[in-house]
């Protein structure tokens, strides 16, 4: 087996490949690591055939959908996965053939109802069901401590104790464990009676993952993250340097329609002299009235430079092909001591 483990913070993903056929699969790929996965595959001469999600992640953004589109491969998950882009849905016990490798799916719900673990040769990829020195939490959508108890004590912990354990997360720099080591040393697995285990899980009182809502939305629907939207907008528009715009303001000859897309109160409190106000939320509705010349040069600005980038991209989509965005935002403009006008 060709094997690569890729850590992204505490998130763990895995590239496994068959030495004979060079066919490979990615397990729990993370969105920011796509180029790294493709680089590793190219280095090892691997052809990625499957992108596998062990469950619906709430704490990282899955790269499976984008990899599937780029490589024309199926996304593989348990049949209960809510994601509409999953093309291959595995049942408990089914095998996935990856060249000469066989990956067996075990339905191990509890952390989520679609959680599955994956056995391949001498190792088991446990997703967030079994972690090194811990277990997946059960207080997020579709979590169930009773089902987690069954998945652990009736399934995973009955596997060969020498099996290597590779979880989807570890925040202490550890790479793997074994079933036997977890049975012996994992504190949560010392609660061997169901009632005690369920009570422990219900009293963990853990903080919610940082990107919980966005991660669930994108991983369940295949929608885009805010970072993806910003990256696409940034790639689609040119930018005007703050020093260039400041020089034009000083000379009294802007040469642009400076379009401030903040809300009215922020605009009135201080804006670039000569700027025109059009809130981002009203852009599409007022663009024909407020910007009658589609050939005009436009530079958008906002507080931090992100919303203005999205606005400039939208303007270009609408046909304003000379729209650009200010490189930076009004916060940086103020901190640089550049001139401001107040009021409407």
mmCIF file of C-alpha atoms in Angstrom:
data_model
loop_
_atom_site.group_PDB
_atom_site.id
_atom_site.type_symbol
_atom_site.label_atom_id
_atom_site.label_comp_id
_atom_site.label_asym_id
_atom_site.label_seq_id
_atom_site.Cartn_x
_atom_site.Cartn_y
_atom_site.Cartn_z
ATOM 1 C CA UNK A 1 0.000 0.000 0.000
ATOM 2 C CA UNK A 2 1.119 3.521 -0.831
ATOM 3 C CA UNK A 3 0.113 5.711 2.088
ATOM 4 C CA UNK A 4 0.246 9.451 2.773
ATOM 5 C CA UNK A 5 -1.198 11.191 5.834
ATOM 6 C CA UNK A 6 -1.921 14.910 5.479
ATOM 7 C CA UNK A 7 -2.598 17.037 8.551
ATOM 8 C CA UNK A 8 -4.428 20.377 8.351
ATOM 9 C CA UNK A 9 -4.415 21.741 11.863
ATOM 10 C CA UNK A 10 -6.137 18.933 13.718
ATOM 11 C CA UNK A 11 -7.816 17.501 10.607
ATOM 12 C CA UNK A 12 -6.337 14.305 9.228
ATOM 13 C CA UNK A 13 -6.803 13.075 5.674
ATOM 14 C CA UNK A 14 -5.324 10.079 3.908
ATOM 15 C CA UNK A 15 -4.184 9.166 0.402
ATOM 16 C CA UNK A 16 -4.001 5.414 -0.090
ATOM 17 C CA UNK A 17 -2.962 3.706 -3.291
ATOM 18 C CA UNK A 18 -2.351 0.288 -4.784
ATOM 19 C CA UNK A 19 1.320 -0.304 -5.615
ATOM 20 C CA UNK A 20 0.509 -2.562 -8.541
ATOM 21 C CA UNK A 21 -2.174 -0.581 -10.370
ATOM 22 C CA UNK A 22 -1.376 2.930 -9.010
ATOM 23 C CA UNK A 23 -5.092 3.466 -8.390
ATOM 24 C CA UNK A 24 -5.796 5.535 -5.263
ATOM 25 C CA UNK A 25 -8.482 6.941 -2.991
ATOM 26 C CA UNK A 26 -8.596 10.011 -0.742
ATOM 27 C CA UNK A 27 -10.214 9.701 2.672
ATOM 28 C CA UNK A 28 -11.641 12.826 4.345
ATOM 29 C CA UNK A 29 -9.910 15.351 2.052
ATOM 30 C CA UNK A 30 -9.816 18.964 3.255
ATOM 31 C CA UNK A 31 -10.577 21.874 0.933
ATOM 32 C CA UNK A 32 -7.346 23.837 1.374
ATOM 33 C CA UNK A 33 -5.148 20.820 0.593
ATOM 34 C CA UNK A 34 -6.348 19.978 -2.922
ATOM 35 C CA UNK A 35 -3.111 21.003 -4.645
ATOM 36 C CA UNK A 36 -1.106 19.040 -2.088
ATOM 37 C CA UNK A 37 -3.140 15.875 -2.703
ATOM 38 C CA UNK A 38 -2.719 16.226 -6.443
ATOM 39 C CA UNK A 39 1.005 16.850 -6.002
ATOM 40 C CA UNK A 40 1.440 13.766 -3.825
ATOM 41 C CA UNK A 41 -0.525 11.654 -6.298
ATOM 42 C CA UNK A 42 1.588 12.924 -9.199
ATOM 43 C CA UNK A 43 4.811 12.296 -7.281
ATOM 44 C CA UNK A 44 3.806 8.693 -6.562
ATOM 45 C CA UNK A 45 2.298 8.107 -10.011
ATOM 46 C CA UNK A 46 -1.193 7.590 -8.575
ATOM 47 C CA UNK A 47 -4.559 8.039 -10.260
ATOM 48 C CA UNK A 48 -7.159 9.128 -7.730
ATOM 49 C CA UNK A 49 -10.390 7.233 -8.405
ATOM 50 C CA UNK A 50 -12.463 7.971 -5.285
ATOM 51 C CA UNK A 51 -12.966 10.817 -2.814
ATOM 52 C CA UNK A 52 -14.350 9.344 0.405
ATOM 53 C CA UNK A 53 -15.983 11.202 3.293
ATOM 54 C CA UNK A 54 -16.275 9.123 6.457
ATOM 55 C CA UNK A 55 -19.174 11.329 7.620
ATOM 56 C CA UNK A 56 -20.710 14.783 7.286
ATOM 57 C CA UNK A 57 -18.011 16.989 8.771
ATOM 58 C CA UNK A 58 -18.926 19.916 11.037
ATOM 59 C CA UNK A 59 -15.410 21.151 11.698
ATOM 60 C CA UNK A 60 -13.723 21.265 8.318
ATOM 61 C CA UNK A 61 -14.641 21.876 4.712
ATOM 62 C CA UNK A 62 -14.663 18.732 2.616
ATOM 63 C CA UNK A 63 -12.756 18.819 -0.683
ATOM 64 C CA UNK A 64 -14.653 15.841 -2.064
ATOM 65 C CA UNK A 65 -17.090 17.722 -4.297
ATOM 66 C CA UNK A 66 -14.393 19.889 -5.898
ATOM 67 C CA UNK A 67 -12.095 16.909 -6.388
ATOM 68 C CA UNK A 68 -14.953 14.997 -7.970
ATOM 69 C CA UNK A 69 -15.551 17.820 -10.434
ATOM 70 C CA UNK A 70 -11.876 18.296 -11.265
ATOM 71 C CA UNK A 71 -11.044 14.615 -11.661
ATOM 72 C CA UNK A 72 -14.448 13.277 -12.804
ATOM 73 C CA UNK A 73 -14.546 10.750 -9.967
ATOM 74 C CA UNK A 74 -17.324 9.725 -7.576
ATOM 75 C CA UNK A 75 -17.718 11.006 -4.042
ATOM 76 C CA UNK A 76 -18.168 8.005 -1.754
ATOM 77 C CA UNK A 77 -20.069 8.146 1.550
ATOM 78 C CA UNK A 78 -22.462 6.073 3.598
ATOM 79 C CA UNK A 79 -25.933 5.789 2.112
ATOM 80 C CA UNK A 80 -27.357 8.072 4.851
ATOM 81 C CA UNK A 81 -25.180 11.006 3.833
ATOM 82 C CA UNK A 82 -27.384 14.050 3.126
ATOM 83 C CA UNK A 83 -24.970 15.434 0.506
ATOM 84 C CA UNK A 84 -26.632 15.457 -2.945
ATOM 85 C CA UNK A 85 -23.282 15.227 -4.750
ATOM 86 C CA UNK A 86 -22.474 11.743 -3.371
ATOM 87 C CA UNK A 87 -22.451 9.350 -6.346
ATOM 88 C CA UNK A 88 -21.552 6.113 -4.571
ATOM 89 C CA UNK A 89 -23.406 5.306 -1.355
ATOM 90 C CA UNK A 90 -22.069 2.386 0.665
ATOM 91 C CA UNK A 91 -24.042 0.034 2.849
ATOM 92 C CA UNK A 92 -22.645 -1.557 5.981
ATOM 93 C CA UNK A 93 -20.119 -4.260 5.090
ATOM 94 C CA UNK A 94 -19.761 -3.353 1.431
ATOM 95 C CA UNK A 95 -16.329 -3.316 -0.191
ATOM 96 C CA UNK A 96 -14.773 -0.632 -2.350
ATOM 97 C CA UNK A 97 -12.149 -1.913 -4.787
ATOM 98 C CA UNK A 98 -9.166 0.435 -5.166
ATOM 99 C CA UNK A 99 -6.922 -1.409 -7.582
ATOM 100 C CA UNK A 100 -5.696 -4.394 -5.610
ATOM 101 C CA UNK A 101 -6.824 -2.884 -2.309
ATOM 102 C CA UNK A 102 -10.180 -3.592 -0.701
ATOM 103 C CA UNK A 103 -11.773 -1.052 1.629
ATOM 104 C CA UNK A 104 -14.610 -2.355 3.792
ATOM 105 C CA UNK A 105 -17.222 0.070 5.093
ATOM 106 C CA UNK A 106 -18.546 -0.334 8.630
ATOM 107 C CA UNK A 107 -21.563 1.769 9.582
ATOM 108 C CA UNK A 108 -20.527 3.325 12.917
ATOM 109 C CA UNK A 109 -23.135 6.007 13.735
ATOM 110 C CA UNK A 110 -23.180 8.102 16.881
ATOM 111 C CA UNK A 111 -21.062 11.124 16.062
ATOM 112 C CA UNK A 112 -23.363 11.515 13.039
ATOM 113 C CA UNK A 113 -25.911 9.095 11.687
ATOM 114 C CA UNK A 114 -23.948 8.681 8.426
ATOM 115 C CA UNK A 115 -20.603 7.936 10.112
ATOM 116 C CA UNK A 116 -18.686 4.981 8.745
ATOM 117 C CA UNK A 117 -15.290 3.489 9.463
ATOM 118 C CA UNK A 118 -13.115 2.023 6.731
ATOM 119 C CA UNK A 119 -10.991 -1.089 7.105
ATOM 120 C CA UNK A 120 -8.092 -1.534 4.679
ATOM 121 C CA UNK A 121 -5.512 -4.238 5.283
ATOM 122 C CA UNK A 122 -3.803 -3.567 8.640
ATOM 123 C CA UNK A 123 -5.594 -0.319 9.510
ATOM 124 C CA UNK A 124 -8.988 1.192 10.154
ATOM 125 C CA UNK A 125 -9.910 4.771 9.335
ATOM 126 C CA UNK A 126 -12.345 5.631 12.102
ATOM 127 C CA UNK A 127 -13.529 9.099 11.071
ATOM 128 C CA UNK A 128 -14.744 10.847 14.208
ATOM 129 C CA UNK A 129 -16.201 7.707 15.792
ATOM 130 C CA UNK A 130 -13.002 6.677 17.578
ATOM 131 C CA UNK A 131 -10.234 9.199 18.178
ATOM 132 C CA UNK A 132 -6.827 8.749 19.760
ATOM 133 C CA UNK A 133 -7.567 9.017 23.462
ATOM 134 C CA UNK A 134 -11.142 10.109 22.830
ATOM 135 C CA UNK A 135 -14.314 9.663 20.806
ATOM 136 C CA UNK A 136 -16.405 11.813 18.549
ATOM 137 C CA UNK A 137 -18.845 14.169 20.247
ATOM 138 C CA UNK A 138 -22.573 13.402 20.063
ATOM 139 C CA UNK A 139 -24.121 16.832 20.661
ATOM 140 C CA UNK A 140 -24.058 18.035 17.037
ATOM 141 C CA UNK A 141 -26.837 17.417 14.465
ATOM 142 C CA UNK A 142 -27.756 13.683 14.155
ATOM 143 C CA UNK A 143 -25.412 12.731 17.031
ATOM 144 C CA UNK A 144 -26.588 9.982 19.399
ATOM 145 C CA UNK A 145 -24.593 8.690 22.422
ATOM 146 C CA UNK A 146 -26.474 5.385 22.489
ATOM 147 C CA UNK A 147 -25.561 4.679 18.870
ATOM 148 C CA UNK A 148 -21.986 5.739 19.514
ATOM 149 C CA UNK A 149 -21.816 3.248 22.392
ATOM 150 C CA UNK A 150 -22.948 0.458 20.045
ATOM 151 C CA UNK A 151 -20.533 1.533 17.301
ATOM 152 C CA UNK A 152 -17.627 1.497 19.724
ATOM 153 C CA UNK A 153 -18.282 -1.411 22.062
ATOM 154 C CA UNK A 154 -20.178 -3.701 19.700
ATOM 155 C CA UNK A 155 -18.210 -3.003 16.521
ATOM 156 C CA UNK A 156 -14.870 -1.197 16.496
ATOM 157 C CA UNK A 157 -13.522 -2.480 19.808
ATOM 158 C CA UNK A 158 -14.258 -6.053 18.738
ATOM 159 C CA UNK A 159 -11.907 -5.764 15.774
ATOM 160 C CA UNK A 160 -8.374 -7.181 15.811
ATOM 161 C CA UNK A 161 -6.563 -5.266 18.594
ATOM 162 C CA UNK A 162 -3.478 -4.917 16.388
ATOM 163 C CA UNK A 163 -5.348 -2.898 13.756
ATOM 164 C CA UNK A 164 -3.863 0.569 13.351
ATOM 165 C CA UNK A 165 -6.315 3.387 14.116
ATOM 166 C CA UNK A 166 -6.253 6.463 11.868
ATOM 167 C CA UNK A 167 -8.911 9.005 12.908
ATOM 168 C CA UNK A 168 -10.203 12.041 11.016
ATOM 169 C CA UNK A 169 -8.916 14.394 13.738
ATOM 170 C CA UNK A 170 -6.123 14.681 16.246
ATOM 171 C CA UNK A 171 -5.063 17.976 17.809
ATOM 172 C CA UNK A 172 -1.967 16.762 19.663
ATOM 173 C CA UNK A 173 0.282 15.830 16.753
ATOM 174 C CA UNK A 174 -0.278 12.086 17.036
ATOM 175 C CA UNK A 175 -0.487 10.121 13.795
ATOM 176 C CA UNK A 176 -2.130 6.827 14.777
ATOM 177 C CA UNK A 177 -2.896 4.343 17.512
ATOM 178 C CA UNK A 178 -4.187 0.766 17.672
ATOM 179 C CA UNK A 179 -7.486 -0.762 18.694
ATOM 180 C CA UNK A 180 -5.732 -2.502 21.596
ATOM 181 C CA UNK A 181 -4.097 0.696 22.825
ATOM 182 C CA UNK A 182 -7.406 2.537 22.764
ATOM 183 C CA UNK A 183 -9.158 -0.233 24.695
ATOM 184 C CA UNK A 184 -6.432 -0.051 27.344
ATOM 185 C CA UNK A 185 -5.781 3.679 27.599
ATOM 186 C CA UNK A 186 -8.625 5.722 26.084
ATOM 187 C CA UNK A 187 -10.336 7.447 29.073
ATOM 188 C CA UNK A 188 -13.771 7.532 27.468
ATOM 189 C CA UNK A 189 -13.676 3.807 26.765
ATOM 190 C CA UNK A 190 -13.265 3.026 30.444
ATOM 191 C CA UNK A 191 -16.998 3.780 30.834
ATOM 192 C CA UNK A 192 -17.943 0.322 29.650
ATOM 193 C CA UNK A 193 -21.534 0.313 30.912
ATOM 194 C CA UNK A 194 -23.989 1.925 28.495
ATOM 195 C CA UNK A 195 -25.673 4.190 31.051
ATOM 196 C CA UNK A 196 -22.368 5.518 32.367
ATOM 197 C CA UNK A 197 -21.046 6.110 28.862
ATOM 198 C CA UNK A 198 -24.201 7.929 27.711
ATOM 199 C CA UNK A 199 -24.209 10.080 30.851
ATOM 200 C CA UNK A 200 -20.561 11.012 30.265
ATOM 201 C CA UNK A 201 -21.217 11.992 26.643
ATOM 202 C CA UNK A 202 -24.251 14.064 27.603
ATOM 203 C CA UNK A 203 -22.213 16.021 30.157
ATOM 204 C CA UNK A 204 -19.165 16.902 28.037
ATOM 205 C CA UNK A 205 -20.391 20.486 27.462
ATOM 206 C CA UNK A 206 -18.018 21.121 24.563
ATOM 207 C CA UNK A 207 -17.819 24.400 22.659
ATOM 208 C CA UNK A 208 -19.148 24.390 19.111
ATOM 209 C CA UNK A 209 -16.662 24.122 16.214
ATOM 210 C CA UNK A 210 -15.625 27.496 14.850
ATOM 211 C CA UNK A 211 -17.149 27.040 11.398
ATOM 212 C CA UNK A 212 -20.011 24.763 12.412
ATOM 213 C CA UNK A 213 -22.853 26.381 10.433
ATOM 214 C CA UNK A 214 -20.802 27.040 7.316
ATOM 215 C CA UNK A 215 -19.152 23.605 7.345
ATOM 216 C CA UNK A 216 -22.464 21.797 7.711
ATOM 217 C CA UNK A 217 -24.065 23.953 5.017
ATOM 218 C CA UNK A 218 -21.332 23.383 2.466
ATOM 219 C CA UNK A 219 -20.671 19.729 3.281
ATOM 220 C CA UNK A 220 -24.366 18.831 3.255
ATOM 221 C CA UNK A 221 -25.295 20.766 0.133
ATOM 222 C CA UNK A 222 -22.187 21.094 -1.984
ATOM 223 C CA UNK A 223 -22.478 24.882 -1.754
ATOM 224 C CA UNK A 224 -19.487 27.187 -1.685
ATOM 225 C CA UNK A 225 -17.698 28.567 1.333
ATOM 226 C CA UNK A 226 -17.296 32.292 1.869
ATOM 227 C CA UNK A 227 -13.554 31.851 1.321
ATOM 228 C CA UNK A 228 -14.217 30.219 -2.047
ATOM 229 C CA UNK A 229 -16.498 33.069 -3.117
ATOM 230 C CA UNK A 230 -13.888 35.624 -2.107
ATOM 231 C CA UNK A 231 -11.115 33.724 -3.878
ATOM 232 C CA UNK A 232 -13.163 33.531 -7.068
ATOM 233 C CA UNK A 233 -14.023 37.228 -6.873
ATOM 234 C CA UNK A 234 -10.390 38.151 -6.202
ATOM 235 C CA UNK A 235 -9.321 36.213 -9.284
ATOM 236 C CA UNK A 236 -11.952 37.957 -11.427
ATOM 237 C CA UNK A 237 -11.272 41.642 -10.690
ATOM 238 C CA UNK A 238 -8.300 44.037 -10.833
ATOM 239 C CA UNK A 239 -7.405 46.258 -7.888
ATOM 240 C CA UNK A 240 -6.491 49.913 -7.486
ATOM 241 C CA UNK A 241 -3.684 50.751 -5.072
ATOM 242 C CA UNK A 242 -4.647 52.940 -2.123
ATOM 243 C CA UNK A 243 -1.697 55.264 -2.797
ATOM 244 C CA UNK A 244 -2.864 55.762 -6.389
ATOM 245 C CA UNK A 245 -6.400 56.624 -5.319
ATOM 246 C CA UNK A 246 -5.103 58.930 -2.570
ATOM 247 C CA UNK A 247 -2.968 60.782 -5.121
ATOM 248 C CA UNK A 248 -5.998 61.254 -7.378
ATOM 249 C CA UNK A 249 -8.042 62.553 -4.430
ATOM 250 C CA UNK A 250 -5.285 65.037 -3.599
ATOM 251 C CA UNK A 251 -5.163 66.249 -7.218
ATOM 252 C CA UNK A 252 -8.951 66.575 -7.340
ATOM 253 C CA UNK A 253 -9.192 64.348 -10.405
ATOM 254 C CA UNK A 254 -10.431 60.887 -9.472
ATOM 255 C CA UNK A 255 -10.804 59.451 -12.949
ATOM 256 C CA UNK A 256 -13.055 56.799 -11.367
ATOM 257 C CA UNK A 257 -16.525 56.410 -10.030
ATOM 258 C CA UNK A 258 -15.534 55.613 -6.441
ATOM 259 C CA UNK A 259 -18.396 53.436 -5.248
ATOM 260 C CA UNK A 260 -18.673 53.008 -1.474
ATOM 261 C CA UNK A 261 -20.736 49.876 -0.812
ATOM 262 C CA UNK A 262 -20.999 50.160 2.984
ATOM 263 C CA UNK A 263 -24.221 50.912 4.831
ATOM 264 C CA UNK A 264 -25.400 54.538 5.082
ATOM 265 C CA UNK A 265 -24.282 55.226 8.661
ATOM 266 C CA UNK A 266 -20.752 54.063 7.939
ATOM 267 C CA UNK A 267 -20.647 56.141 4.739
ATOM 268 C CA UNK A 268 -21.875 59.272 6.497
ATOM 269 C CA UNK A 269 -19.334 58.874 9.302
ATOM 270 C CA UNK A 270 -16.457 59.132 6.847
ATOM 271 C CA UNK A 271 -15.809 58.278 3.196
ATOM 272 C CA UNK A 272 -13.355 58.982 0.391
ATOM 273 C CA UNK A 273 -13.964 62.514 -0.920
ATOM 274 C CA UNK A 274 -16.047 62.347 -4.096
ATOM 275 C CA UNK A 275 -17.271 58.808 -3.448
ATOM 276 C CA UNK A 276 -20.747 57.727 -4.513
ATOM 277 C CA UNK A 277 -22.808 55.649 -2.110
ATOM 278 C CA UNK A 278 -24.556 52.429 -3.135
ATOM 279 C CA UNK A 279 -24.920 49.757 -0.409
ATOM 280 C CA UNK A 280 -23.927 46.256 -1.465
ATOM 281 C CA UNK A 281 -27.329 44.920 -0.477
ATOM 282 C CA UNK A 282 -29.017 47.239 -3.023
ATOM 283 C CA UNK A 283 -26.438 46.930 -5.796
ATOM 284 C CA UNK A 284 -28.382 44.789 -8.252
ATOM 285 C CA UNK A 285 -31.630 46.713 -7.666
ATOM 286 C CA UNK A 286 -30.182 50.202 -8.132
ATOM 287 C CA UNK A 287 -27.328 49.636 -10.536
ATOM 288 C CA UNK A 288 -29.184 50.793 -13.674
ATOM 289 C CA UNK A 289 -30.399 53.945 -11.933
ATOM 290 C CA UNK A 290 -27.174 54.844 -10.138
ATOM 291 C CA UNK A 291 -24.626 53.699 -12.721
ATOM 292 C CA UNK A 292 -26.119 54.504 -16.136
ATOM 293 C CA UNK A 293 -22.781 54.301 -18.001
ATOM 294 C CA UNK A 294 -21.574 50.688 -18.313
ATOM 295 C CA UNK A 295 -18.255 51.881 -19.777
ATOM 296 C CA UNK A 296 -17.310 53.960 -16.735
ATOM 297 C CA UNK A 297 -14.265 53.063 -14.658
ATOM 298 C CA UNK A 298 -15.493 52.060 -11.216
ATOM 299 C CA UNK A 299 -13.527 51.302 -8.066
ATOM 300 C CA UNK A 300 -15.490 49.829 -5.181
ATOM 301 C CA UNK A 301 -14.578 50.253 -1.522
ATOM 302 C CA UNK A 302 -15.847 48.945 1.825
ATOM 303 C CA UNK A 303 -14.588 48.717 5.400
ATOM 304 C CA UNK A 304 -12.098 45.839 5.022
ATOM 305 C CA UNK A 305 -11.864 45.200 1.265
ATOM 306 C CA UNK A 306 -13.828 41.957 1.102
ATOM 307 C CA UNK A 307 -17.374 43.089 0.357
ATOM 308 C CA UNK A 308 -16.022 45.574 -2.188
ATOM 309 C CA UNK A 309 -14.245 42.707 -3.980
ATOM 310 C CA UNK A 310 -17.514 40.783 -4.190
ATOM 311 C CA UNK A 311 -19.282 43.932 -5.380
ATOM 312 C CA UNK A 312 -16.723 44.542 -8.144
ATOM 313 C CA UNK A 313 -17.079 40.941 -9.287
ATOM 314 C CA UNK A 314 -20.861 41.333 -9.371
ATOM 315 C CA UNK A 315 -20.545 44.535 -11.405
ATOM 316 C CA UNK A 316 -18.378 42.743 -13.946
ATOM 317 C CA UNK A 317 -20.934 39.962 -14.164
ATOM 318 C CA UNK A 318 -23.569 42.622 -14.839
ATOM 319 C CA UNK A 319 -21.522 44.047 -17.724
ATOM 320 C CA UNK A 320 -19.477 46.797 -16.049
ATOM 321 C CA UNK A 321 -16.227 45.514 -17.446
ATOM 322 C CA UNK A 322 -14.123 48.369 -16.070
ATOM 323 C CA UNK A 323 -15.080 47.695 -12.445
ATOM 324 C CA UNK A 324 -12.230 47.214 -9.980
ATOM 325 C CA UNK A 325 -11.823 47.156 -6.206
ATOM 326 C CA UNK A 326 -9.727 49.211 -3.828
ATOM 327 C CA UNK A 327 -6.739 47.255 -2.539
ATOM 328 C CA UNK A 328 -7.595 47.562 1.146
ATOM 329 C CA UNK A 329 -10.552 49.144 2.913
ATOM 330 C CA UNK A 330 -11.692 52.242 4.710
ATOM 331 C CA UNK A 331 -10.144 51.006 7.952
ATOM 332 C CA UNK A 332 -6.706 51.052 6.335
ATOM 333 C CA UNK A 333 -7.516 54.394 4.648
ATOM 334 C CA UNK A 334 -8.315 55.989 8.019
ATOM 335 C CA UNK A 335 -5.275 54.473 9.719
ATOM 336 C CA UNK A 336 -3.078 55.915 6.965
ATOM 337 C CA UNK A 337 -4.416 59.380 7.776
ATOM 338 C CA UNK A 338 -5.840 59.867 4.279
ATOM 339 C CA UNK A 339 -8.547 62.499 3.668
ATOM 340 C CA UNK A 340 -12.168 61.847 4.601
ATOM 341 C CA UNK A 341 -15.467 63.529 3.859
ATOM 342 C CA UNK A 342 -18.510 63.242 6.120
ATOM 343 C CA UNK A 343 -22.278 63.309 5.577
ATOM 344 C CA UNK A 344 -24.236 62.346 2.489
#
